[in-house]
Short mmCIF file of C-alpha atoms in Angstrom, two decimals:
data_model
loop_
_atom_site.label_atom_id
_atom_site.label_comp_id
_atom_site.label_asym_id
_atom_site.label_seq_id
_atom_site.Cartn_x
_atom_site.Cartn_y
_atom_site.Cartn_z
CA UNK A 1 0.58 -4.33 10.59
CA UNK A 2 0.75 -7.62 9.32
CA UNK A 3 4.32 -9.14 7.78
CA UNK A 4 4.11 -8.85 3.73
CA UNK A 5 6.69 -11.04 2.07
CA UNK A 6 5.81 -12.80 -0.99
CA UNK A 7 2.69 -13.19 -2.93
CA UNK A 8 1.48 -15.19 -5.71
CA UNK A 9 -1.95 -13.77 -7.21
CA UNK A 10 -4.07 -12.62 -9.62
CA UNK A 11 -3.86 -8.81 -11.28
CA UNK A 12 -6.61 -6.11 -11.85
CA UNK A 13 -4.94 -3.57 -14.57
CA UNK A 14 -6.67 0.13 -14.09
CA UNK A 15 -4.48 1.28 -16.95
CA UNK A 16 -5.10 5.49 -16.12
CA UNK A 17 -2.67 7.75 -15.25
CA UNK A 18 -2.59 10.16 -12.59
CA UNK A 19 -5.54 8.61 -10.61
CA UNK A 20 -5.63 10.93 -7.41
CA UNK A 21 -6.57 9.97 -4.17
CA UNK A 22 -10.15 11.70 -4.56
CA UNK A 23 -10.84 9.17 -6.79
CA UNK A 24 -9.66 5.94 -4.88
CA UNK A 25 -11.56 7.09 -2.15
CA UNK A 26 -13.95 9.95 -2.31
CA UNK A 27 -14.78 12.84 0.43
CA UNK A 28 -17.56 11.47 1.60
CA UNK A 29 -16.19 8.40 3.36
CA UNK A 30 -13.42 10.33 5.13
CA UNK A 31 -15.85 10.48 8.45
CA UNK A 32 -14.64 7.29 10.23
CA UNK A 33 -11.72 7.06 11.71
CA UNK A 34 -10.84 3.48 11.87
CA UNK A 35 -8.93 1.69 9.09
CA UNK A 36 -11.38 -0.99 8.66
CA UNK A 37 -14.13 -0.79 6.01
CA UNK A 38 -13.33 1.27 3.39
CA UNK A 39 -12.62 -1.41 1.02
CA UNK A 40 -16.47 -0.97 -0.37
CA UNK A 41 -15.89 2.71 -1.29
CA UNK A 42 -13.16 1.51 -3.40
CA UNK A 43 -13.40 3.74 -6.67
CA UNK A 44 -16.82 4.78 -5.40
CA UNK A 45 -17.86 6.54 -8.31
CA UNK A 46 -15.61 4.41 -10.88
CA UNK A 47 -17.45 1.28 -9.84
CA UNK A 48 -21.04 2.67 -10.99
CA UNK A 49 -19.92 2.17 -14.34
CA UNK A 50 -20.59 -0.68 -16.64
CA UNK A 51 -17.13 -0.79 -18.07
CA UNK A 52 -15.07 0.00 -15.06
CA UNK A 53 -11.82 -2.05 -14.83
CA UNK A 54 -12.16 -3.57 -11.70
CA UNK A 55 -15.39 -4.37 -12.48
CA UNK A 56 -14.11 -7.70 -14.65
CA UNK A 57 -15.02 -10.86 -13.54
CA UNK A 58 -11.25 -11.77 -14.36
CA UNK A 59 -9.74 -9.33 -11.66
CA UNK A 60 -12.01 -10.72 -9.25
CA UNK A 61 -9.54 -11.41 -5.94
CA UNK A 62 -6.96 -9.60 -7.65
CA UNK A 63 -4.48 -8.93 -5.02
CA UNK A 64 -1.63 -7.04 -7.20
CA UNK A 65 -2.65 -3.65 -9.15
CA UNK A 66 -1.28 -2.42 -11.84
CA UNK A 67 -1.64 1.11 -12.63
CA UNK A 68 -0.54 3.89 -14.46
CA UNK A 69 2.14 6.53 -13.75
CA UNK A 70 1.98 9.20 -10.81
CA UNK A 71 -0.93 6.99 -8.74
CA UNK A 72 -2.57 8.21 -5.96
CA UNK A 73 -1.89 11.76 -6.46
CA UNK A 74 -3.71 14.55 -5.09
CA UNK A 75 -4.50 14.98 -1.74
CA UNK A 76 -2.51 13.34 1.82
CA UNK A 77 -5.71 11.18 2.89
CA UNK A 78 -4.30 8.08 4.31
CA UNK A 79 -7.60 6.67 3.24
CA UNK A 80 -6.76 5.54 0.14
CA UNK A 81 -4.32 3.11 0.97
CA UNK A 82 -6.58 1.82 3.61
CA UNK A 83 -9.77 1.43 1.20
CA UNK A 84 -6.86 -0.65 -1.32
CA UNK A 85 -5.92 -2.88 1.05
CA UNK A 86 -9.50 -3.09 2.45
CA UNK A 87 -10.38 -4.20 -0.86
CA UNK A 88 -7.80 -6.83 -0.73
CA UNK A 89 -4.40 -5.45 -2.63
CA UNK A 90 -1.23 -6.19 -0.95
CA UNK A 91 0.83 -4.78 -3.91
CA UNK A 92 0.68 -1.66 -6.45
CA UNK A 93 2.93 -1.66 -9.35
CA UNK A 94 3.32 1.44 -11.22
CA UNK A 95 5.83 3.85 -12.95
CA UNK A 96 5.37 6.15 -10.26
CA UNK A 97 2.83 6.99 -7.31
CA UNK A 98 2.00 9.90 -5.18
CA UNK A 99 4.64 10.80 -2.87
CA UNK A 100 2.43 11.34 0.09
CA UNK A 101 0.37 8.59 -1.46
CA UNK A 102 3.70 6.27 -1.33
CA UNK A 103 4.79 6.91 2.40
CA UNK A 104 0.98 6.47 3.70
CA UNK A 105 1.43 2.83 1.81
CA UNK A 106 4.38 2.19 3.09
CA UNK A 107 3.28 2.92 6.52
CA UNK A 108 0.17 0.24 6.65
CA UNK A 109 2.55 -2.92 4.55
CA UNK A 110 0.60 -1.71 1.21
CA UNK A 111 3.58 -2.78 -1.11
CA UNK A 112 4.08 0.31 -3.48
CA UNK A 113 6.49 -0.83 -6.32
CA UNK A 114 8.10 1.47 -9.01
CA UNK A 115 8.73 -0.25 -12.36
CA UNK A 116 10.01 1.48 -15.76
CA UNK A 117 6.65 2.58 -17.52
CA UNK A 118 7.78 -0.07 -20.63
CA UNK A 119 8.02 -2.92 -18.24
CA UNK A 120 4.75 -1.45 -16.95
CA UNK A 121 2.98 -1.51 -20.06
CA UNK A 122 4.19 -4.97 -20.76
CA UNK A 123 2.84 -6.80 -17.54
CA UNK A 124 -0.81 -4.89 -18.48
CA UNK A 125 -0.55 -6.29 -21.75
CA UNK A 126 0.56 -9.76 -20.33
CA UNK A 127 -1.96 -9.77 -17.20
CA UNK A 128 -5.31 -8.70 -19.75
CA UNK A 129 -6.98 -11.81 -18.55
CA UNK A 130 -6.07 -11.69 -14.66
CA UNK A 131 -3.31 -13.56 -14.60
CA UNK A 132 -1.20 -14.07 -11.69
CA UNK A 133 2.22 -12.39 -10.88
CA UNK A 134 4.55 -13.47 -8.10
CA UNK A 135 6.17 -10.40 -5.92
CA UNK A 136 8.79 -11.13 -3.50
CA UNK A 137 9.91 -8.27 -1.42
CA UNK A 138 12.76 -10.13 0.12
CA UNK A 139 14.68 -10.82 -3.30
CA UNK A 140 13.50 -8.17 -4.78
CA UNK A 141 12.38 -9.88 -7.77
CA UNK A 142 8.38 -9.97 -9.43
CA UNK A 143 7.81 -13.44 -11.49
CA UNK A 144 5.84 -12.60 -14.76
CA UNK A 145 3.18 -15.26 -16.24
CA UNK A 146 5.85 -16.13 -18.67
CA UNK A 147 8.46 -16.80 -16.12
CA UNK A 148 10.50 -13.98 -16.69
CA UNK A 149 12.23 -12.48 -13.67
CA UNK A 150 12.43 -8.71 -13.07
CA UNK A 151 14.48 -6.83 -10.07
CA UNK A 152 12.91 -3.91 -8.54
CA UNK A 153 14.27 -1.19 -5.83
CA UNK A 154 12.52 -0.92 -2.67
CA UNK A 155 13.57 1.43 0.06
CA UNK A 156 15.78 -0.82 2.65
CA UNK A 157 14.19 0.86 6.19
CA UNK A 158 10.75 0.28 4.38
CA UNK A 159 11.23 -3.16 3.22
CA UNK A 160 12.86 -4.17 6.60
CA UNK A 161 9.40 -2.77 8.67
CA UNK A 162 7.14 -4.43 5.84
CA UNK A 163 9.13 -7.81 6.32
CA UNK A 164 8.94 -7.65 9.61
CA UNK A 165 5.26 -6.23 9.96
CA UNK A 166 6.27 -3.11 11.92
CA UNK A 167 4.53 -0.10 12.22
CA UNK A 168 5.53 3.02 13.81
CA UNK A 169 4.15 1.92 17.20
CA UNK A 170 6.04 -1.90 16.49
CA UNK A 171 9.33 0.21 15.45
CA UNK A 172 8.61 1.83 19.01
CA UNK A 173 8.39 -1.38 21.00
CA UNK A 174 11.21 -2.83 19.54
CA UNK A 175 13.29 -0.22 22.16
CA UNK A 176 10.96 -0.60 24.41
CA UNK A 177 13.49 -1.74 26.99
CA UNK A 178 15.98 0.68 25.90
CA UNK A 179 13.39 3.73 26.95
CA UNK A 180 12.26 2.06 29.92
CA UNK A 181 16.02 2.12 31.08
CA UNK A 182 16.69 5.71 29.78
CA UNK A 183 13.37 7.22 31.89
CA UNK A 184 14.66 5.09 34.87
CA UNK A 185 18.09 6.39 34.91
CA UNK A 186 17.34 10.34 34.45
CA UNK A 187 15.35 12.42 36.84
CA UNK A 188 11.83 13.88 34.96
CA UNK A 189 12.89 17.71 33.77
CA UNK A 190 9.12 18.10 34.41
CA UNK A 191 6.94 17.33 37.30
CA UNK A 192 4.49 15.63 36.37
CA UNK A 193 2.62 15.06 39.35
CA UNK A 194 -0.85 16.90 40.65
CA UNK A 195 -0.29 20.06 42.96
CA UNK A 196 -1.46 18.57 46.73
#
């Protein structure tokens, strides 16, 4: 996983609430295994239509979405934070997301931020014409096109691994030494070895 610490970009708004992970990524594309590649099935069925959102020429290499409350709801397919950061987002602001939806994010440095729906409302309003916002997950802080500043929370142990670009394999390796020493110092309970 790649570090995530600050970005300055441009915003797509899909202003919809409850948007469930059947939508952001339908059945059909959950065949492959790798992460890679889903970014095209984006909104699959969403992006047919004429006046989709993301479908403005202003949200064009939007890397910040905002969205409405309880997004990516529905069911656990870590495919839907792969196809959005296939498609290029590194951050989601919303009033609230999918829990299993959140932690899948989390997991791949897709930066899933929790604003007050008013303050919500206010950066759609502001960000219309794909603006940019500034997010900083080491202060804490998102930049609004108007300069105003605006503290959010972020999970410490999540924001630590996103800084730092750690994964659960990365976490792993970080004690690599420590488990090479602990295996070293006590006998196998199991034999592991073939039968001569």
């Amino acid at each position: 996983m790649k570090p995530f610490r600050r970005v300055t970009a441009r915003v797509a708004v899909l202003d919809r609430a409850d948007v469930d992970t059947d939508q952001i990524i339908p059945k059909q594309f959950l065949k492959r295994i790798e992460r890679t590649g889903y970014g095209e099935f984006l909104f699959f069925d969403w992006m047919k239509q004429d006046g989709f959102e993301l479908r403005r020429p202003e949200y064009e290499g939007a890397r910040i979405l905002l969205a409405g409350r309880n997004f990516g709801c529905g069911s656990s397919r870590a495919h839907a934070a792969w196809a959005l950061q296939d498609y290029g987002f590194d951050v989601m602001i919303a009033p609230s997301f999918g829990d299993i939806f959140r932690t899948n994010s989390l997991k791949i440095g897709l930066v899933p931020i929790v604003l007050p729906a008013a303050e919500v409302r206010t950066l759609m309003d502001a960000a219309g014409g794909g603006t940019e916002l500034t997010v900083d997950l080491e202060t804490q802080q998102l930049t609004d096109p108007f300069g105003r500043v605006l503290e959010f929370e972020f999970d410490q142990f999540a924001r630590e691994c996103i800084l730092e670009g750690l994964d659960d394999i990365g976490l792993t390796l970080k004690r690599e030494q420590t488990i090479t020493d602990y295996e070293r110092s006590h006998a196998p309970r199991v034999e592991t070895t073939a039968l001569p």
